[in-house]
Structure formats: C-alpha cells, structure tokens
C-alpha cells in the first residue's frame, strides 16, 4: 500500500502557482497512491460549503476525478478551514476525518492530527479555538450570511497576522509535553501533523520506546509531501513550478 500525506497548502486565488502544483501532485504522486490524506489548512480560508468560487470548483473537480480513478481521499480540518463540510466532501469524493484520528500504516498504528491543538503554550490561540470550535459557535457561524462570515474571517486573519508576528517562535510551536502525553494516551509511536510550518522528522521516546513525530510542511516556497509505503516514511519537498 502507498499513502500520501499533505497539509497546509493554503489554496487561494492569489497563489495560482500553489493550485497548479497541487493539481500536478494529484495527477502524479497522488494517482500512484492508494490513499491521500490532507491534514488541514487545505484552503487559506474556507467560509462554508455555500461559498462557491472558481477555485473551489476546480479543486472539487480534480479531487473527484482522483477519487473516481481509485485513490481514497481523506480530509481533516485545520484552523483555517474548519467549516469544510459534508457538501464539499460529497462533491469531491473525500471522507472527513476527526482530529485526532488513528490509521494503520504497514501494520503500525499512526496518529494523525492537524497540530494546532498541540500548541498549548499559545494561550490566546487556545482560547480563540475553544470559542470558535464548540458546537454552538459552529452552528451559529454556519448559519450567518456569507457576507458576515467573510467580514469575520477577514478580521480574524488580520488579527492573527498581527498577533503571530509578535509571538515568540516557541509559543507558536507544539508543546512537547502535550505531544508525548497525546501519543501515550493514543498508544502510538508515530504522529503525523502539520500546522506549524516547520517540516521535520523528530525522534522522541514514548514510554522508553523510540518514536517519531513527522511534521508536514506548508506549501509556500515549495510543496511538501510525506510518502509512506513498505520501505518506510519519506518527507520530501519539491518546487512549486
Ligand atoms: O493560521 P495561522 O497559522 O497563521 O495562525 C494560527 C492562529 N490563527 C488562527 C486564525 C486564522 O488565521 C484565521 C481563521 C480564519 C477562519 C475562517 C473561517 C471561519 C470564519 C468565521 C466565519 C464566521 O487560527 C494563531 C496562532 C498560530 O496559528 C500558531 O499556532 O498563534 O492564533 C492567533 O493568532 C490568535 C490570536 O492570538 C487571538 C486572536 C483574537 C481574535 C479576536 C478577533 C476579534 C474578531 C472576531 C469577530 C467575531
């Protein structure tokens, strides 16, 4: 079996180079994989499945084509696109995964997360996350008129840009104690996540056993993908054009 993991593409009309690279990735790497996992922040901002755009239409058509050709596609929410819903997934032929989610790869239990919930030192973000992601808020947000969601989304992005510039870099990274605790609780020795835009493979010890945390990269200056098959895990970057 071959698996492909990507995250943090931040697809947006302003970056056609990323969209092109993603479509190329679907026609090449993803086509050769049995399963494609998109672990959050697929879109720069997703305001709801009713917010149609030429970009959304193009991406849905490409995913649906891949799914019809036999690659199973799994999608997890990120902090930018947690309003991706059933309508998108049905049209694109994807299955929405909860965060966290465990899969079995080559006989090993592997934990998948977006990664934002591991950044527990970022207290302001944690507070905002709790506020936005509780079921009542999600219900209200989903039912606001699109124009209001657009306004709130813009405000949140602007505020987030200003605040993240001022936060020390260790605050916006995962908390290692939280990582170890989560891996122990879930009974895994491999964790794959995105969000932090710090691609790397980190060895660590869980209950005195060697383990690994694989961080996917964001698609900005390059594309990033993790390929998994019987030969193991390979985290790779490639040019966008
Ligand atoms: O995204 P990234 O990686 O740059 O930064 C994240 C955290 N920021 C966010 C916010 C997103 O960037 C924007 C969310 C857009 C969602 C759109 C869909 C929903 C629209 C709503 C429809 C109604 O997630 C950032 C972290 C960083 O990761 C690293 O982990 O630090 O967190 C922040 O910057 C949060 C600030 O610290 C606190 C912000 C308080 C916001 C108050 C704004 C008030 C306006 C609200 C109006 C209701």
PDB file of C-alpha atoms and ligand atoms in Angstrom:
ATOM      1  CA  UNK A   1       0.000   0.000   0.000  1.00  0.00           C
ATOM      2  CA  UNK A   2       1.128   3.571  -0.741  1.00  0.00           C
ATOM      3  CA  UNK A   3      -0.026   6.552   1.285  1.00  0.00           C
ATOM      4  CA  UNK A   4       0.480  10.253   0.630  1.00  0.00           C
ATOM      5  CA  UNK A   5       0.154  12.947   3.308  1.00  0.00           C
ATOM      6  CA  UNK A   6      -0.033  16.691   2.681  1.00  0.00           C
ATOM      7  CA  UNK A   7      -1.249  19.707   4.672  1.00  0.00           C
ATOM      8  CA  UNK A   8      -1.152  23.487   4.853  1.00  0.00           C
ATOM      9  CA  UNK A   9      -1.498  24.192   1.141  1.00  0.00           C
ATOM     10  CA  UNK A  10      -3.481  27.355   1.906  1.00  0.00           C
ATOM     11  CA  UNK A  11      -5.074  27.259  -1.546  1.00  0.00           C
ATOM     12  CA  UNK A  12      -6.192  30.750  -2.547  1.00  0.00           C
ATOM     13  CA  UNK A  13      -6.900  32.631  -5.792  1.00  0.00           C
ATOM     14  CA  UNK A  14      -3.876  34.886  -5.128  1.00  0.00           C
ATOM     15  CA  UNK A  15      -1.492  31.902  -5.429  1.00  0.00           C
ATOM     16  CA  UNK A  16      -2.255  30.104  -8.704  1.00  0.00           C
ATOM     17  CA  UNK A  17       1.240  28.575  -8.549  1.00  0.00           C
ATOM     18  CA  UNK A  18       0.212  26.538  -5.472  1.00  0.00           C
ATOM     19  CA  UNK A  19      -3.039  25.415  -7.111  1.00  0.00           C
ATOM     20  CA  UNK A  20      -1.111  24.337 -10.217  1.00  0.00           C
ATOM     21  CA  UNK A  21       1.408  22.409  -8.112  1.00  0.00           C
ATOM     22  CA  UNK A  22      -1.413  20.742  -6.203  1.00  0.00           C
ATOM     23  CA  UNK A  23      -3.219  19.710  -9.412  1.00  0.00           C
ATOM     24  CA  UNK A  24       0.069  18.331 -10.730  1.00  0.00           C
ATOM     25  CA  UNK A  25       0.571  16.448  -7.460  1.00  0.00           C
ATOM     26  CA  UNK A  26      -2.886  14.875  -7.874  1.00  0.00           C
ATOM     27  CA  UNK A  27      -2.005  13.721 -11.396  1.00  0.00           C
ATOM     28  CA  UNK A  28       1.321  12.227 -10.355  1.00  0.00           C
ATOM     29  CA  UNK A  29       2.127  11.312  -6.720  1.00  0.00           C
ATOM     30  CA  UNK A  30      -1.483  11.081  -5.528  1.00  0.00           C
ATOM     31  CA  UNK A  31      -2.557   8.990  -8.517  1.00  0.00           C
ATOM     32  CA  UNK A  32       0.098   6.435  -7.629  1.00  0.00           C
ATOM     33  CA  UNK A  33      -1.083   6.305  -4.005  1.00  0.00           C
ATOM     34  CA  UNK A  34      -3.848   4.098  -2.620  1.00  0.00           C
ATOM     35  CA  UNK A  35      -4.784   6.775  -0.100  1.00  0.00           C
ATOM     36  CA  UNK A  36      -4.311  10.558   0.038  1.00  0.00           C
ATOM     37  CA  UNK A  37      -4.557  12.355   3.386  1.00  0.00           C
ATOM     38  CA  UNK A  38      -4.965  16.153   3.534  1.00  0.00           C
ATOM     39  CA  UNK A  39      -4.339  17.122   7.157  1.00  0.00           C
ATOM     40  CA  UNK A  40      -5.857  20.588   7.372  1.00  0.00           C
ATOM     41  CA  UNK A  41      -5.430  24.152   6.130  1.00  0.00           C
ATOM     42  CA  UNK A  42      -6.080  22.878   2.625  1.00  0.00           C
ATOM     43  CA  UNK A  43      -7.598  26.305   1.900  1.00  0.00           C
ATOM     44  CA  UNK A  44      -6.294  29.680   3.079  1.00  0.00           C
ATOM     45  CA  UNK A  45      -9.762  30.371   4.465  1.00  0.00           C
ATOM     46  CA  UNK A  46     -12.950  28.338   3.978  1.00  0.00           C
ATOM     47  CA  UNK A  47     -16.101  30.252   4.832  1.00  0.00           C
ATOM     48  CA  UNK A  48     -18.543  27.394   4.264  1.00  0.00           C
ATOM     49  CA  UNK A  49     -19.551  24.961   1.537  1.00  0.00           C
ATOM     50  CA  UNK A  50     -22.015  27.508   0.169  1.00  0.00           C
ATOM     51  CA  UNK A  51     -19.166  29.950  -0.639  1.00  0.00           C
ATOM     52  CA  UNK A  52     -18.646  28.974  -4.250  1.00  0.00           C
ATOM     53  CA  UNK A  53     -15.668  30.152  -6.270  1.00  0.00           C
ATOM     54  CA  UNK A  54     -13.844  29.122  -9.443  1.00  0.00           C
ATOM     55  CA  UNK A  55     -11.006  27.819  -7.220  1.00  0.00           C
ATOM     56  CA  UNK A  56     -13.357  25.625  -5.183  1.00  0.00           C
ATOM     57  CA  UNK A  57     -14.993  24.281  -8.349  1.00  0.00           C
ATOM     58  CA  UNK A  58     -11.617  23.432  -9.900  1.00  0.00           C
ATOM     59  CA  UNK A  59     -10.352  21.708  -6.741  1.00  0.00           C
ATOM     60  CA  UNK A  60     -13.568  19.721  -6.244  1.00  0.00           C
ATOM     61  CA  UNK A  61     -13.467  18.521  -9.870  1.00  0.00           C
ATOM     62  CA  UNK A  62      -9.826  17.436  -9.562  1.00  0.00           C
ATOM     63  CA  UNK A  63     -10.376  15.594  -6.265  1.00  0.00           C
ATOM     64  CA  UNK A  64     -13.494  13.928  -7.585  1.00  0.00           C
ATOM     65  CA  UNK A  65     -11.568  12.769 -10.668  1.00  0.00           C
ATOM     66  CA  UNK A  66      -8.802  11.308  -8.487  1.00  0.00           C
ATOM     67  CA  UNK A  67     -11.319   9.584  -6.240  1.00  0.00           C
ATOM     68  CA  UNK A  68     -13.086   8.072  -9.271  1.00  0.00           C
ATOM     69  CA  UNK A  69      -9.738   6.786 -10.531  1.00  0.00           C
ATOM     70  CA  UNK A  70      -9.345   4.718  -7.337  1.00  0.00           C
ATOM     71  CA  UNK A  71      -7.359   6.772  -4.791  1.00  0.00           C
ATOM     72  CA  UNK A  72      -9.238   7.105  -1.489  1.00  0.00           C
ATOM     73  CA  UNK A  73      -9.095  10.695  -0.200  1.00  0.00           C
ATOM     74  CA  UNK A  74      -9.275  11.718   3.457  1.00  0.00           C
ATOM     75  CA  UNK A  75      -9.565  15.267   4.710  1.00  0.00           C
ATOM     76  CA  UNK A  76      -9.035  16.726   8.201  1.00  0.00           C
ATOM     77  CA  UNK A  77      -9.982  20.219   9.311  1.00  0.00           C
ATOM     78  CA  UNK A  78      -7.309  22.828  10.015  1.00  0.00           C
ATOM     79  CA  UNK A  79      -7.651  26.118  11.866  1.00  0.00           C
ATOM     80  CA  UNK A  80      -8.323  27.939   8.559  1.00  0.00           C
ATOM     81  CA  UNK A  81     -10.867  25.564   7.021  1.00  0.00           C
ATOM     82  CA  UNK A  82     -12.804  24.035   9.893  1.00  0.00           C
ATOM     83  CA  UNK A  83     -16.036  24.997   8.102  1.00  0.00           C
ATOM     84  CA  UNK A  84     -15.361  22.459   5.327  1.00  0.00           C
ATOM     85  CA  UNK A  85     -18.405  20.230   5.466  1.00  0.00           C
ATOM     86  CA  UNK A  86     -20.389  17.340   4.078  1.00  0.00           C
ATOM     87  CA  UNK A  87     -21.383  19.091   0.854  1.00  0.00           C
ATOM     88  CA  UNK A  88     -17.747  19.705  -0.133  1.00  0.00           C
ATOM     89  CA  UNK A  89     -16.713  16.180   0.807  1.00  0.00           C
ATOM     90  CA  UNK A  90     -19.550  14.554  -1.120  1.00  0.00           C
ATOM     91  CA  UNK A  91     -18.831  16.587  -4.241  1.00  0.00           C
ATOM     92  CA  UNK A  92     -15.082  15.965  -4.017  1.00  0.00           C
ATOM     93  CA  UNK A  93     -15.310  12.273  -3.107  1.00  0.00           C
ATOM     94  CA  UNK A  94     -13.474  12.759   0.204  1.00  0.00           C
ATOM     95  CA  UNK A  95     -14.074  11.380   3.677  1.00  0.00           C
ATOM     96  CA  UNK A  96     -13.841  13.882   6.533  1.00  0.00           C
ATOM     97  CA  UNK A  97     -11.716  12.606   9.430  1.00  0.00           C
ATOM     98  CA  UNK A  98     -11.986  13.729  13.055  1.00  0.00           C
ATOM     99  CA  UNK A  99      -8.918  15.304  14.695  1.00  0.00           C
ATOM    100  CA  UNK A 100      -7.231  13.274  16.184  1.00  0.00           C
ATOM    101  CA  UNK A 101      -7.570  10.142  14.082  1.00  0.00           C
ATOM    102  CA  UNK A 102      -5.669   6.845  14.110  1.00  0.00           C
ATOM    103  CA  UNK A 103      -4.856   4.933  10.915  1.00  0.00           C
ATOM    104  CA  UNK A 104      -2.938   1.719  10.388  1.00  0.00           C
ATOM    105  CA  UNK A 105       0.044   2.100   8.050  1.00  0.00           C
ATOM    106  CA  UNK A 106       2.080  -1.017   7.257  1.00  0.00           C
ATOM    107  CA  UNK A 107       0.633  -2.680  10.345  1.00  0.00           C
ATOM    108  CA  UNK A 108       1.519   0.227  12.661  1.00  0.00           C
ATOM    109  CA  UNK A 109      -0.999   2.440  14.465  1.00  0.00           C
ATOM    110  CA  UNK A 110      -0.260   6.050  13.444  1.00  0.00           C
ATOM    111  CA  UNK A 111      -1.832   9.172  14.915  1.00  0.00           C
ATOM    112  CA  UNK A 112      -2.937  11.939  12.524  1.00  0.00           C
ATOM    113  CA  UNK A 113      -3.654  15.495  13.710  1.00  0.00           C
ATOM    114  CA  UNK A 114      -3.717  18.957  12.190  1.00  0.00           C
ATOM    115  CA  UNK A 115      -1.402  20.020  15.021  1.00  0.00           C
ATOM    116  CA  UNK A 116      -2.945  23.261  16.290  1.00  0.00           C
ATOM    117  CA  UNK A 117      -4.409  21.571  19.369  1.00  0.00           C
ATOM    118  CA  UNK A 118      -0.846  20.647  20.415  1.00  0.00           C
ATOM    119  CA  UNK A 119       0.214  24.319  20.614  1.00  0.00           C
ATOM    120  CA  UNK A 120      -0.938  24.589  24.213  1.00  0.00           C
ATOM    121  CA  UNK A 121       1.544  27.359  25.141  1.00  0.00           C
ATOM    122  CA  UNK A 122      -0.287  29.694  22.757  1.00  0.00           C
ATOM    123  CA  UNK A 123      -2.927  30.625  25.309  1.00  0.00           C
ATOM    124  CA  UNK A 124      -4.605  33.340  23.181  1.00  0.00           C
ATOM    125  CA  UNK A 125      -4.995  30.899  20.299  1.00  0.00           C
ATOM    126  CA  UNK A 126      -6.265  28.120  22.577  1.00  0.00           C
ATOM    127  CA  UNK A 127      -8.910  30.489  23.920  1.00  0.00           C
ATOM    128  CA  UNK A 128      -9.965  31.504  20.402  1.00  0.00           C
ATOM    129  CA  UNK A 129     -10.024  27.853  19.305  1.00  0.00           C
ATOM    130  CA  UNK A 130     -12.272  26.830  22.200  1.00  0.00           C
ATOM    131  CA  UNK A 131     -14.590  29.724  21.378  1.00  0.00           C
ATOM    132  CA  UNK A 132     -14.820  29.065  17.628  1.00  0.00           C
ATOM    133  CA  UNK A 133     -14.882  25.291  17.628  1.00  0.00           C
ATOM    134  CA  UNK A 134     -17.574  24.499  20.175  1.00  0.00           C
ATOM    135  CA  UNK A 135     -20.763  23.036  18.621  1.00  0.00           C
ATOM    136  CA  UNK A 136     -22.930  26.088  19.416  1.00  0.00           C
ATOM    137  CA  UNK A 137     -20.456  28.554  17.814  1.00  0.00           C
ATOM    138  CA  UNK A 138     -20.094  26.284  14.782  1.00  0.00           C
ATOM    139  CA  UNK A 139     -23.866  26.147  14.399  1.00  0.00           C
ATOM    140  CA  UNK A 140     -24.123  29.949  14.603  1.00  0.00           C
ATOM    141  CA  UNK A 141     -21.149  30.555  12.262  1.00  0.00           C
ATOM    142  CA  UNK A 142     -22.545  28.154   9.661  1.00  0.00           C
ATOM    143  CA  UNK A 143     -25.873  29.991   9.671  1.00  0.00           C
ATOM    144  CA  UNK A 144     -24.528  33.546   9.381  1.00  0.00           C
ATOM    145  CA  UNK A 145     -24.956  35.206   5.968  1.00  0.00           C
ATOM    146  CA  UNK A 146     -21.897  34.707   3.773  1.00  0.00           C
ATOM    147  CA  UNK A 147     -21.138  38.437   3.750  1.00  0.00           C
ATOM    148  CA  UNK A 148     -20.875  38.433   7.556  1.00  0.00           C
ATOM    149  CA  UNK A 149     -18.728  35.280   7.593  1.00  0.00           C
ATOM    150  CA  UNK A 150     -16.457  36.976   5.063  1.00  0.00           C
ATOM    151  CA  UNK A 151     -16.116  40.028   7.316  1.00  0.00           C
ATOM    152  CA  UNK A 152     -15.405  37.960  10.444  1.00  0.00           C
ATOM    153  CA  UNK A 153     -12.967  35.736   8.558  1.00  0.00           C
ATOM    154  CA  UNK A 154     -11.041  38.796   7.337  1.00  0.00           C
ATOM    155  CA  UNK A 155     -10.966  40.283  10.835  1.00  0.00           C
ATOM    156  CA  UNK A 156      -9.698  37.034  12.344  1.00  0.00           C
ATOM    157  CA  UNK A 157      -6.963  36.718   9.700  1.00  0.00           C
ATOM    158  CA  UNK A 158      -5.819  40.324  10.184  1.00  0.00           C
ATOM    159  CA  UNK A 159      -5.745  39.978  13.958  1.00  0.00           C
ATOM    160  CA  UNK A 160      -3.986  36.623  13.728  1.00  0.00           C
ATOM    161  CA  UNK A 161      -1.301  38.041  11.378  1.00  0.00           C
ATOM    162  CA  UNK A 162      -0.635  40.941  13.749  1.00  0.00           C
ATOM    163  CA  UNK A 163      -0.521  38.755  16.830  1.00  0.00           C
ATOM    164  CA  UNK A 164       1.551  35.867  15.421  1.00  0.00           C
ATOM    165  CA  UNK A 165       4.246  38.354  14.329  1.00  0.00           C
ATOM    166  CA  UNK A 166       4.589  39.371  17.983  1.00  0.00           C
ATOM    167  CA  UNK A 167       4.584  35.863  19.495  1.00  0.00           C
ATOM    168  CA  UNK A 168       7.929  34.215  20.317  1.00  0.00           C
ATOM    169  CA  UNK A 169       8.603  31.274  17.985  1.00  0.00           C
ATOM    170  CA  UNK A 170       8.454  28.629  20.747  1.00  0.00           C
ATOM    171  CA  UNK A 171       4.930  29.764  21.692  1.00  0.00           C
ATOM    172  CA  UNK A 172       3.624  29.035  18.195  1.00  0.00           C
ATOM    173  CA  UNK A 173       5.212  25.557  18.096  1.00  0.00           C
ATOM    174  CA  UNK A 174       3.781  22.402  19.644  1.00  0.00           C
ATOM    175  CA  UNK A 175       4.251  21.805  23.367  1.00  0.00           C
ATOM    176  CA  UNK A 176       6.468  18.711  23.639  1.00  0.00           C
ATOM    177  CA  UNK A 177       4.854  17.592  26.896  1.00  0.00           C
ATOM    178  CA  UNK A 178       1.461  17.717  25.178  1.00  0.00           C
ATOM    179  CA  UNK A 179       2.851  15.731  22.226  1.00  0.00           C
ATOM    180  CA  UNK A 180       4.212  12.973  24.483  1.00  0.00           C
ATOM    181  CA  UNK A 181       1.037  12.861  26.568  1.00  0.00           C
ATOM    182  CA  UNK A 182      -1.176  12.638  23.460  1.00  0.00           C
ATOM    183  CA  UNK A 183       0.958   9.886  21.904  1.00  0.00           C
ATOM    184  CA  UNK A 184       0.965   7.923  25.182  1.00  0.00           C
ATOM    185  CA  UNK A 185      -2.812   8.336  25.585  1.00  0.00           C
ATOM    186  CA  UNK A 186      -3.431   7.199  21.996  1.00  0.00           C
ATOM    187  CA  UNK A 187      -0.952   4.328  22.248  1.00  0.00           C
ATOM    188  CA  UNK A 188       1.107   5.264  19.168  1.00  0.00           C
ATOM    189  CA  UNK A 189       4.792   5.572  18.306  1.00  0.00           C
ATOM    190  CA  UNK A 190       4.277   7.710  15.193  1.00  0.00           C
ATOM    191  CA  UNK A 191       2.468  11.042  14.978  1.00  0.00           C
ATOM    192  CA  UNK A 192       1.969  12.938  11.706  1.00  0.00           C
ATOM    193  CA  UNK A 193       0.809  16.556  11.834  1.00  0.00           C
ATOM    194  CA  UNK A 194       1.071  19.924  10.099  1.00  0.00           C
ATOM    195  CA  UNK A 195       0.127  23.456  11.183  1.00  0.00           C
ATOM    196  CA  UNK A 196       3.465  24.748  12.487  1.00  0.00           C
ATOM    197  CA  UNK A 197       5.110  25.125   9.040  1.00  0.00           C
ATOM    198  CA  UNK A 198       8.279  23.521  10.478  1.00  0.00           C
ATOM    199  CA  UNK A 199       8.689  20.357   8.396  1.00  0.00           C
ATOM    200  CA  UNK A 200      10.929  17.778  10.059  1.00  0.00           C
ATOM    201  CA  UNK A 201      11.126  14.261  11.426  1.00  0.00           C
ATOM    202  CA  UNK A 202      11.669  14.398  15.197  1.00  0.00           C
ATOM    203  CA  UNK A 203      12.785  11.274  17.020  1.00  0.00           C
ATOM    204  CA  UNK A 204      11.497  11.009  20.621  1.00  0.00           C
ATOM    205  CA  UNK A 205      10.919   8.433  23.328  1.00  0.00           C
ATOM    206  CA  UNK A 206       7.439   7.327  24.375  1.00  0.00           C
ATOM    207  CA  UNK A 207       7.341   5.112  27.463  1.00  0.00           C
ATOM    208  CA  UNK A 208      11.066   4.423  26.873  1.00  0.00           C
ATOM    209  CA  UNK A 209      10.428   3.197  23.318  1.00  0.00           C
ATOM    210  CA  UNK A 210      11.827   5.058  20.245  1.00  0.00           C
ATOM    211  CA  UNK A 211       9.089   7.018  18.487  1.00  0.00           C
ATOM    212  CA  UNK A 212       8.782   9.711  15.822  1.00  0.00           C
ATOM    213  CA  UNK A 213       6.855  12.916  15.171  1.00  0.00           C
ATOM    214  CA  UNK A 214       6.658  13.832  11.488  1.00  0.00           C
ATOM    215  CA  UNK A 215       5.772  17.461  10.734  1.00  0.00           C
ATOM    216  CA  UNK A 216       4.437  18.193   7.249  1.00  0.00           C
ATOM    217  CA  UNK A 217       5.485  21.422   5.536  1.00  0.00           C
ATOM    218  CA  UNK A 218       3.360  24.315   4.291  1.00  0.00           C
ATOM    219  CA  UNK A 219       3.181  24.966   0.561  1.00  0.00           C
ATOM    220  CA  UNK A 220       4.650  28.434   0.184  1.00  0.00           C
ATOM    221  CA  UNK A 221       8.151  28.442  -1.302  1.00  0.00           C
ATOM    222  CA  UNK A 222       7.931  24.724  -2.104  1.00  0.00           C
ATOM    223  CA  UNK A 223       5.477  21.849  -1.962  1.00  0.00           C
ATOM    224  CA  UNK A 224       5.770  19.193   0.747  1.00  0.00           C
ATOM    225  CA  UNK A 225       4.538  15.622   0.940  1.00  0.00           C
ATOM    226  CA  UNK A 226       5.105  12.577   3.104  1.00  0.00           C
ATOM    227  CA  UNK A 227       5.110   9.305   1.223  1.00  0.00           C
ATOM    228  CA  UNK A 228       4.641   6.070   3.137  1.00  0.00           C
ATOM    229  CA  UNK A 229       4.992   2.551   1.750  1.00  0.00           C
ATOM    230  CA  UNK A 230       6.557  -0.749   2.770  1.00  0.00           C
ATOM    231  CA  UNK A 231      10.002   0.924   2.546  1.00  0.00           C
ATOM    232  CA  UNK A 232       9.080   3.455   5.240  1.00  0.00           C
ATOM    233  CA  UNK A 233       8.407   7.191   5.643  1.00  0.00           C
ATOM    234  CA  UNK A 234       9.850   9.804   3.262  1.00  0.00           C
ATOM    235  CA  UNK A 235       9.235  13.514   3.853  1.00  0.00           C
ATOM    236  CA  UNK A 236      10.013  15.372   0.623  1.00  0.00           C
ATOM    237  CA  UNK A 237       9.850  18.886  -0.742  1.00  0.00           C
ATOM    238  CA  UNK A 238       9.570  19.799  -4.418  1.00  0.00           C
ATOM    239  CA  UNK A 239       9.450  23.024  -6.450  1.00  0.00           C
ATOM    240  CA  UNK A 240       6.059  24.602  -6.993  1.00  0.00           C
ATOM    241  CA  UNK A 241       6.602  25.053 -10.707  1.00  0.00           C
TER     242      UNK A 241
HETATM  243  O1  LIG B   1      -3.359  30.495  10.696  1.00  0.00           O
HETATM  244  P1  LIG B   1      -2.014  30.759  11.239  1.00  0.00           P
HETATM  245  O2  LIG B   1      -1.185  29.550  11.228  1.00  0.00           O
HETATM  246  O3  LIG B   1      -1.362  31.911  10.611  1.00  0.00           O
HETATM  247  O4  LIG B   1      -2.210  31.193  12.754  1.00  0.00           O
HETATM  248  C1  LIG B   1      -2.782  30.273  13.670  1.00  0.00           C
HETATM  249  C2  LIG B   1      -3.638  31.017  14.657  1.00  0.00           C
HETATM  250  N1  LIG B   1      -4.612  31.871  13.980  1.00  0.00           N
HETATM  251  C3  LIG B   1      -5.780  31.401  13.557  1.00  0.00           C
HETATM  252  C4  LIG B   1      -6.707  32.364  12.891  1.00  0.00           C
HETATM  253  C5  LIG B   1      -6.693  32.099  11.412  1.00  0.00           C
HETATM  254  O5  LIG B   1      -5.508  32.543  10.828  1.00  0.00           O
HETATM  255  C6  LIG B   1      -7.858  32.792  10.757  1.00  0.00           C
HETATM  256  C7  LIG B   1      -9.068  31.952  10.904  1.00  0.00           C
HETATM  257  C8  LIG B   1      -9.919  32.150   9.726  1.00  0.00           C
HETATM  258  C9  LIG B   1     -11.077  31.202   9.878  1.00  0.00           C
HETATM  259  C10 LIG B   1     -12.021  31.417   8.773  1.00  0.00           C
HETATM  260  C11 LIG B   1     -13.204  30.540   8.882  1.00  0.00           C
HETATM  261  C12 LIG B   1     -14.139  30.987   9.896  1.00  0.00           C
HETATM  262  C13 LIG B   1     -14.679  32.325   9.570  1.00  0.00           C
HETATM  263  C14 LIG B   1     -15.664  32.692  10.556  1.00  0.00           C
HETATM  264  C15 LIG B   1     -16.971  32.708   9.899  1.00  0.00           C
HETATM  265  C16 LIG B   1     -17.941  33.383  10.722  1.00  0.00           C
HETATM  266  O6  LIG B   1      -6.128  30.237  13.650  1.00  0.00           O
HETATM  267  C17 LIG B   1      -2.807  31.869  15.564  1.00  0.00           C
HETATM  268  C18 LIG B   1      -1.739  31.023  16.210  1.00  0.00           C
HETATM  269  C19 LIG B   1      -0.907  30.329  15.114  1.00  0.00           C
HETATM  270  O7  LIG B   1      -1.772  29.548  14.314  1.00  0.00           O
HETATM  271  C20 LIG B   1       0.165  29.417  15.654  1.00  0.00           C
HETATM  272  O8  LIG B   1      -0.397  28.295  16.320  1.00  0.00           O
HETATM  273  O9  LIG B   1      -0.906  31.819  17.015  1.00  0.00           O
HETATM  274  O10 LIG B   1      -3.669  32.349  16.594  1.00  0.00           O
HETATM  275  C21 LIG B   1      -3.872  33.658  16.735  1.00  0.00           C
HETATM  276  O11 LIG B   1      -3.173  34.472  16.197  1.00  0.00           O
HETATM  277  C22 LIG B   1      -4.999  34.002  17.677  1.00  0.00           C
HETATM  278  C23 LIG B   1      -4.770  35.303  18.398  1.00  0.00           C
HETATM  279  O12 LIG B   1      -3.713  35.192  19.293  1.00  0.00           O
HETATM  280  C24 LIG B   1      -6.051  35.701  19.105  1.00  0.00           C
HETATM  281  C25 LIG B   1      -6.967  36.322  18.122  1.00  0.00           C
HETATM  282  C26 LIG B   1      -8.102  37.010  18.795  1.00  0.00           C
HETATM  283  C27 LIG B   1      -9.037  37.403  17.681  1.00  0.00           C
HETATM  284  C28 LIG B   1     -10.001  38.446  18.073  1.00  0.00           C
HETATM  285  C29 LIG B   1     -10.626  38.951  16.786  1.00  0.00           C
HETATM  286  C30 LIG B   1     -11.898  39.564  17.051  1.00  0.00           C
HETATM  287  C31 LIG B   1     -12.798  39.493  15.845  1.00  0.00           C
HETATM  288  C32 LIG B   1     -13.801  38.397  15.995  1.00  0.00           C
HETATM  289  C33 LIG B   1     -15.113  38.762  15.461  1.00  0.00           C
HETATM  290  C34 LIG B   1     -16.106  37.692  15.870  1.00  0.00           C
END
